[in-house]
Short mmCIF file of C-alpha atoms and ligand atoms in Angstrom, two decimals:
data_model
loop_
_atom_site.label_atom_id
_atom_site.label_comp_id
_atom_site.label_asym_id
_atom_site.label_seq_id
_atom_site.Cartn_x
_atom_site.Cartn_y
_atom_site.Cartn_z
CA MET A 1 -34.54 11.46 7.47
CA LYS A 2 -37.18 12.55 4.71
CA ARG A 3 -37.20 16.24 4.85
CA ILE A 4 -34.59 18.94 6.36
CA GLY A 5 -35.11 22.65 6.92
CA LEU A 6 -32.09 25.44 5.88
CA PHE A 7 -31.92 28.61 7.26
CA CYS A 8 -29.52 31.63 7.97
CA SER A 9 -29.24 33.78 10.85
CA GLY A 10 -27.40 36.37 11.94
CA GLY A 11 -25.26 38.96 9.55
CA ASP A 12 -25.19 37.80 5.93
CA ALA A 13 -22.24 36.71 4.40
CA PRO A 14 -20.93 36.30 0.73
CA GLY A 15 -20.86 32.39 0.25
CA MET A 16 -24.11 31.97 1.92
CA ASN A 17 -25.96 31.19 -1.11
CA ALA A 18 -23.41 28.75 -2.65
CA ALA A 19 -23.94 26.90 0.91
CA ILE A 20 -27.61 26.89 0.47
CA ARG A 21 -27.59 25.68 -3.18
CA ALA A 22 -24.87 22.75 -1.81
CA VAL A 23 -27.34 22.03 0.83
CA ALA A 24 -30.57 21.78 -1.49
CA ARG A 25 -28.93 19.90 -4.32
CA ALA A 26 -26.85 17.24 -2.05
CA ALA A 27 -30.07 16.35 0.05
CA ILE A 28 -32.31 16.09 -3.25
CA PHE A 29 -29.39 14.05 -4.55
CA HIS A 30 -29.72 11.68 -1.81
CA GLY A 31 -33.60 11.86 -2.07
CA MET A 32 -34.43 13.99 0.64
CA GLU A 33 -36.96 17.43 0.51
CA VAL A 34 -35.43 20.63 1.56
CA VAL A 35 -37.29 23.51 2.88
CA GLY A 36 -36.17 26.97 2.79
CA ILE A 37 -36.97 28.84 6.17
CA MET A 38 -37.48 32.71 5.63
CA ARG A 39 -35.41 35.07 8.03
CA GLY A 40 -33.90 32.55 10.11
CA TYR A 41 -35.68 31.76 13.68
CA LYS A 42 -38.03 34.60 12.99
CA GLY A 43 -39.22 32.85 10.01
CA MET A 44 -39.00 29.42 11.89
CA ILE A 45 -41.55 30.66 14.48
CA ALA A 46 -43.78 32.35 12.24
CA GLY A 47 -44.12 29.17 9.63
CA SER A 48 -42.32 31.05 7.01
CA PHE A 49 -41.39 28.18 4.68
CA ARG A 50 -40.90 27.55 1.31
CA PRO A 51 -40.37 24.40 -0.58
CA LEU A 52 -36.53 24.32 -2.43
CA ASP A 53 -36.15 22.17 -5.42
CA ALA A 54 -32.94 21.77 -7.58
CA ARG A 55 -34.14 24.35 -10.08
CA SER A 56 -35.00 26.81 -7.23
CA VAL A 57 -31.30 27.23 -6.69
CA SER A 58 -30.37 27.80 -9.82
CA GLY A 59 -27.71 31.02 -10.70
CA ILE A 60 -27.27 32.12 -6.98
CA ILE A 61 -23.80 30.47 -6.56
CA SER A 62 -22.38 33.85 -7.89
CA HIS A 63 -24.29 36.06 -5.78
CA GLY A 64 -23.44 37.82 -2.52
CA GLY A 65 -26.19 37.84 0.39
CA THR A 66 -28.78 35.23 1.03
CA ILE A 67 -32.11 34.18 -1.13
CA LEU A 68 -33.34 33.00 2.38
CA ARG A 69 -32.81 36.44 4.07
CA THR A 70 -31.55 36.71 7.69
CA ALA A 71 -32.82 38.53 10.75
CA ARG A 72 -31.88 38.55 14.34
CA CYS A 73 -34.89 37.25 16.56
CA PRO A 74 -35.23 38.04 20.44
CA GLU A 75 -38.11 35.83 20.53
CA PHE A 76 -36.24 33.05 20.08
CA LEU A 77 -34.40 33.50 23.07
CA SER A 78 -37.55 32.32 25.05
CA TYR A 79 -38.54 28.83 25.71
CA LYS A 80 -41.88 29.81 24.47
CA GLY A 81 -40.50 31.04 21.17
CA ARG A 82 -38.59 28.08 20.76
CA LYS A 83 -41.68 25.95 21.27
CA LYS A 84 -43.51 27.73 18.81
CA ALA A 85 -40.51 27.28 16.33
CA PHE A 86 -40.56 23.49 16.93
CA GLU A 87 -44.43 23.07 16.56
CA GLN A 88 -44.04 25.03 13.09
CA LEU A 89 -41.15 22.68 12.15
CA ARG A 90 -43.36 19.36 13.29
CA LYS A 91 -46.44 20.49 11.43
CA ALA A 92 -44.20 20.98 8.08
CA GLY A 93 -42.56 17.43 8.64
CA ILE A 94 -39.19 19.08 9.19
CA GLU A 95 -37.05 16.16 10.81
CA GLY A 96 -33.42 18.03 10.52
CA LEU A 97 -32.08 21.52 10.12
CA VAL A 98 -29.11 22.98 8.85
CA ALA A 99 -28.00 26.56 10.51
CA ILE A 100 -25.98 28.90 8.43
CA GLY A 101 -24.59 31.47 10.73
CA GLY A 102 -22.19 32.77 13.48
CA ASP A 103 -21.78 31.43 17.26
CA GLY A 104 -25.04 33.23 18.15
CA THR A 105 -27.05 31.25 15.82
CA PHE A 106 -25.23 27.97 17.06
CA ARG A 107 -25.92 29.08 20.75
CA GLY A 108 -29.52 28.98 19.85
CA ALA A 109 -29.43 25.88 17.96
CA HIS A 110 -27.83 24.31 20.66
CA ARG A 111 -30.54 24.95 23.25
CA PHE A 112 -33.07 24.20 20.55
CA THR A 113 -31.68 20.85 20.20
CA SER A 114 -31.26 19.95 24.05
CA GLU A 115 -34.84 21.17 24.42
CA PHE A 116 -36.71 19.66 21.47
CA ASP A 117 -36.06 16.39 19.48
CA ILE A 118 -34.62 18.00 16.33
CA PRO A 119 -30.93 17.83 14.73
CA VAL A 120 -29.22 20.62 13.72
CA ILE A 121 -26.05 20.89 11.87
CA GLY A 122 -24.32 24.39 11.37
CA ILE A 123 -22.22 26.02 8.77
CA THR A 124 -20.25 29.15 9.78
CA GLY A 125 -20.98 32.07 7.87
CA SER A 126 -19.45 35.39 8.91
CA ILE A 127 -17.01 37.92 7.27
CA ASP A 128 -14.94 38.08 10.61
CA ASN A 129 -13.43 34.58 10.46
CA ASP A 130 -13.90 34.86 14.28
CA CYS A 131 -15.45 31.02 15.13
CA PHE A 132 -12.97 28.77 17.01
CA GLY A 133 -12.92 25.47 15.42
CA THR A 134 -12.56 26.41 11.77
CA ASP A 135 -9.50 27.88 9.67
CA TYR A 136 -12.23 30.02 7.64
CA THR A 137 -15.51 31.32 7.78
CA LEU A 138 -17.67 31.73 4.85
CA GLY A 139 -17.36 35.19 3.41
CA PHE A 140 -14.02 36.04 4.95
CA ASP A 141 -12.17 35.71 1.95
CA THR A 142 -14.29 37.95 0.03
CA ALA A 143 -14.36 40.65 2.37
CA VAL A 144 -10.67 40.51 2.41
CA ASN A 145 -10.36 41.02 -1.18
CA ILE A 146 -12.87 43.66 -1.37
CA ALA A 147 -11.05 45.42 1.80
CA LEU A 148 -7.66 44.91 -0.36
CA ASP A 149 -9.45 46.69 -3.58
CA ALA A 150 -9.93 49.41 -1.53
CA ILE A 151 -6.59 49.58 -0.05
CA ASP A 152 -4.98 49.53 -3.42
CA ARG A 153 -7.10 52.28 -4.97
CA LEU A 154 -6.60 54.53 -1.61
CA ARG A 155 -2.79 53.76 -2.14
CA ASP A 156 -2.91 55.29 -5.63
CA THR A 157 -4.61 58.65 -4.11
CA ALA A 158 -2.37 58.75 -0.93
CA ALA A 159 0.63 58.28 -2.89
CA SER A 160 -0.27 61.13 -5.32
CA HIS A 161 -0.83 63.71 -2.20
CA ASP A 162 1.59 62.34 0.08
CA ARG A 163 -1.07 61.78 2.47
CA ILE A 164 -1.85 59.16 5.10
CA PHE A 165 -5.24 57.23 4.72
CA PHE A 166 -6.50 55.83 7.61
CA VAL A 167 -8.97 52.90 6.18
CA GLU A 168 -11.57 51.18 8.67
CA VAL A 169 -12.56 47.56 7.97
CA MET A 170 -15.23 45.54 9.57
CA GLY A 171 -14.45 43.11 12.82
CA ARG A 172 -16.55 44.11 15.82
CA ARG A 173 -14.49 41.83 18.15
CA SER A 174 -12.10 40.30 15.37
CA GLY A 175 -9.30 42.02 13.45
CA ALA A 176 -8.93 39.21 11.12
CA ILE A 177 -10.05 41.27 8.02
CA ALA A 178 -7.73 44.30 9.20
CA LEU A 179 -4.72 41.82 9.54
CA TRP A 180 -5.06 40.23 6.28
CA SER A 181 -6.16 43.05 3.78
CA GLY A 182 -3.34 44.98 5.85
CA LEU A 183 -0.45 42.90 5.24
CA ALA A 184 -1.77 41.79 1.74
CA GLY A 185 -2.21 45.73 0.92
CA GLY A 186 1.43 46.64 2.32
CA ALA A 187 -0.15 48.87 5.11
CA GLU A 188 2.14 50.98 7.17
CA ALA A 189 0.30 49.94 10.29
CA VAL A 190 -2.82 47.81 11.42
CA PHE A 191 -4.78 48.43 14.39
CA ILE A 192 -6.80 45.55 15.80
CA PRO A 193 -8.75 44.74 18.93
CA GLU A 194 -6.72 41.67 19.68
CA SER A 195 -3.57 43.56 20.44
CA ARG A 196 -2.73 47.02 22.11
CA GLU A 197 -0.69 48.80 19.73
CA ASN A 198 1.27 51.74 21.07
CA LEU A 199 -0.25 55.06 19.54
CA ARG A 200 2.96 57.09 20.22
CA ALA A 201 5.27 54.52 18.80
CA VAL A 202 3.44 54.13 15.34
CA ALA A 203 3.20 57.69 15.03
CA ARG A 204 6.84 58.04 15.59
CA GLU A 205 7.59 55.14 13.34
CA LEU A 206 5.35 57.12 10.33
CA VAL A 207 7.47 60.43 11.01
CA GLU A 208 10.54 58.46 10.82
CA GLY A 209 9.33 56.75 7.45
CA ARG A 210 9.02 60.03 6.09
CA ARG A 211 13.01 60.79 6.71
CA ARG A 212 13.62 57.44 5.05
CA GLY A 213 11.75 58.68 1.53
CA LYS A 214 8.14 57.31 2.22
CA THR A 215 5.67 60.05 1.30
CA SER A 216 2.44 58.58 1.90
CA ALA A 217 1.15 55.74 4.26
CA ILE A 218 -1.83 53.42 4.98
CA VAL A 219 -3.13 52.45 8.39
CA VAL A 220 -5.63 49.85 8.58
CA VAL A 221 -8.10 50.11 11.66
CA ALA A 222 -10.51 47.33 12.53
CA GLU A 223 -13.91 48.99 13.70
CA GLY A 224 -13.83 47.16 16.96
CA GLU A 225 -10.18 48.56 17.84
CA GLU A 226 -10.18 49.81 21.68
CA ALA A 227 -8.48 53.07 21.02
CA GLY A 228 -11.46 54.00 18.72
CA GLY A 229 -12.51 53.87 15.36
CA ALA A 230 -10.51 55.12 12.26
CA PHE A 231 -11.57 58.89 13.10
CA GLU A 232 -10.38 58.44 16.58
CA ILE A 233 -7.05 57.53 15.77
CA ALA A 234 -6.68 59.63 13.23
CA ARG A 235 -7.15 62.50 15.21
CA LYS A 236 -4.85 61.42 17.88
CA PHE A 237 -2.37 61.05 14.97
CA LYS A 238 -2.72 64.48 13.79
CA GLY A 239 -2.13 65.90 17.32
CA LEU A 240 1.28 63.59 17.44
CA THR A 241 2.52 64.31 14.07
CA GLY A 242 0.86 67.21 12.44
CA LEU A 243 0.57 65.22 9.29
CA ASP A 244 -2.39 65.56 6.87
CA TYR A 245 -4.76 62.46 6.33
CA ARG A 246 -7.84 61.13 5.29
CA VAL A 247 -9.89 58.51 6.50
CA THR A 248 -12.17 56.01 4.54
CA ILE A 249 -14.64 53.67 6.38
CA LEU A 250 -15.53 50.58 4.03
CA GLY A 251 -18.81 49.42 6.26
CA HIS A 252 -21.11 47.11 4.71
CA ILE A 253 -19.64 47.20 1.17
CA GLN A 254 -17.44 44.35 2.43
CA ARG A 255 -20.51 41.95 3.16
CA GLY A 256 -21.76 42.45 -0.32
CA GLY A 257 -21.10 41.25 -4.00
CA SER A 258 -20.02 38.26 -5.68
CA PRO A 259 -18.23 35.80 -3.58
CA THR A 260 -14.73 34.39 -4.64
CA ALA A 261 -13.70 31.01 -5.65
CA PHE A 262 -12.71 30.19 -2.45
CA ASP A 263 -16.04 31.08 -0.62
CA ARG A 264 -18.11 29.34 -3.38
CA ILE A 265 -16.03 26.27 -2.95
CA LEU A 266 -16.13 26.56 1.04
CA GLY A 267 -19.55 26.96 0.99
CA THR A 268 -20.13 23.87 -1.55
CA ARG A 269 -18.27 21.58 0.54
CA SER A 270 -19.97 22.76 3.75
CA GLY A 271 -23.26 22.11 2.52
CA VAL A 272 -22.42 18.85 0.98
CA ALA A 273 -20.57 17.85 4.49
CA ALA A 274 -23.73 19.14 6.37
CA VAL A 275 -26.22 16.98 4.69
CA GLU A 276 -24.09 14.22 5.14
CA ALA A 277 -23.66 14.75 8.89
CA LEU A 278 -27.55 14.57 8.80
CA ARG A 279 -27.85 11.52 7.00
CA ARG A 280 -25.33 9.88 9.21
CA GLY A 281 -27.62 10.87 12.37
CA LYS A 282 -25.21 13.53 13.63
CA LYS A 283 -26.47 16.79 15.60
CA ASN A 284 -25.24 19.82 17.34
CA LEU A 285 -22.16 20.17 15.30
CA MET A 286 -20.45 22.70 13.08
CA VAL A 287 -18.89 22.09 9.81
CA GLY A 288 -15.60 23.42 9.66
CA VAL A 289 -12.20 23.58 7.57
CA ARG A 290 -8.82 22.66 8.81
CA ASP A 291 -5.73 22.20 6.84
CA GLY A 292 -7.99 22.14 3.93
CA LYS A 293 -10.13 18.99 5.47
CA MET A 294 -13.81 19.18 6.46
CA VAL A 295 -14.38 18.67 10.14
CA LEU A 296 -17.03 18.29 12.53
CA VAL A 297 -16.86 20.57 15.68
CA PRO A 298 -19.41 20.38 18.73
CA PHE A 299 -21.20 23.67 18.99
CA SER A 300 -20.33 23.63 22.67
CA ARG A 301 -16.50 23.63 21.78
CA MET A 302 -16.39 26.87 19.48
CA TRP A 303 -17.97 29.34 21.68
CA ASN A 304 -15.94 28.36 24.73
CA ARG A 305 -13.14 29.54 23.21
CA ARG A 306 -12.17 32.68 21.46
CA LYS A 307 -10.44 32.47 17.98
CA VAL A 308 -7.38 34.89 17.87
CA PRO A 309 -5.73 35.67 14.46
CA ASP A 310 -1.65 35.13 14.17
CA LEU A 311 -0.27 38.23 16.10
CA GLY A 312 2.92 37.60 14.68
CA TRP A 313 1.60 39.05 11.27
CA LEU A 314 1.80 42.42 13.23
CA GLY A 315 5.62 42.06 13.22
CA LEU A 316 5.49 41.14 9.34
CA VAL A 317 3.93 44.58 8.94
CA LYS A 318 6.00 46.53 10.57
CA MET A 319 9.06 44.71 8.97
CA MET A 320 7.48 45.12 5.51
CA SER A 321 7.23 48.83 5.96
CA VAL A 322 10.96 49.67 6.96
O1 F6P B 1 -20.41 40.02 12.30
C1 F6P B 1 -20.37 40.55 11.10
C2 F6P B 1 -20.55 41.91 10.94
O2 F6P B 1 -20.22 42.32 9.59
C3 F6P B 1 -19.20 42.72 11.78
O3 F6P B 1 -17.86 42.60 11.20
C4 F6P B 1 -19.93 44.07 12.06
O4 F6P B 1 -19.33 44.75 13.32
C5 F6P B 1 -21.23 43.68 12.12
O5 F6P B 1 -21.69 42.60 11.68
C6 F6P B 1 -22.36 44.88 11.69
O6 F6P B 1 -23.56 44.40 11.82
P1 F6P B 1 -24.94 44.99 11.49
O7 F6P B 1 -25.08 44.57 9.91
O8 F6P B 1 -25.98 44.54 12.19
O9 F6P B 1 -24.46 46.33 11.43
#
């Protein structure tokens, strides 16, 4: 393989730039040429390509976001769109692809490779840590640490005013960020979409906590929580307890900023593994990490299963808030 293409798709995640740098440098190390495809499948269809040399990825390992930009692309859902994309790749002499994104990105890639003769290797980039087949997705560790920093700050003001804070973190379908940041931040309760918490029981716990001498509390809510977002849950709590509260929504702040060492290393190892896989003639595989080792997982296996965080951690949260 002489020339490979590289792109990001779906939501950005800290560590994507580390992966871009690693793919480019590993490929160049092995004598291949690298083309950056701008704005995911959208740029592939438009032929928006930019050659990457070793220096064009200098200084990006410490930056959040993605230098290749990212986008969602309805046109790629049609055969016509995918055919146009393939023609653009052929014209540019691109023989293999590395896709950085989530399961939607890999579904598209799987379809693309089954219709056209081009191998794709995926790297999971998502702050949600919701991809089956890998212990960690790129950006999750950074997002958890951003949420944790916010929780620590909110704890100071909550304690000063004897207040309850409801903190909403990201995760449309996944409670991983909520569970990790909640347990690490000493939250009194955590609400996640994978588990139906009894609102009344948690409210009772908070009131009883006051009797045990607790003067403030932090409740972490994942945005995808069925009982509603943080505002809705807080409103119901007020009705049940009458206690004073404030709500903070962290939102996209969790997606930006400098990636942690963990995400930079994961991005680097994933990028190198993706290039290795292409060199060995592999296709339709996602690079993941399991028990500290890099693994290759078929795209089809990951999107047929749902990754659920360890729900036993909810019990730990409760026990630690005694
Ligand atoms: O999938 C990552 C994620 O950040 C989710 O946690 C969140 O629900 C969603 O993306 C937000 O998407 P958008 O950036 O399109 O608003």
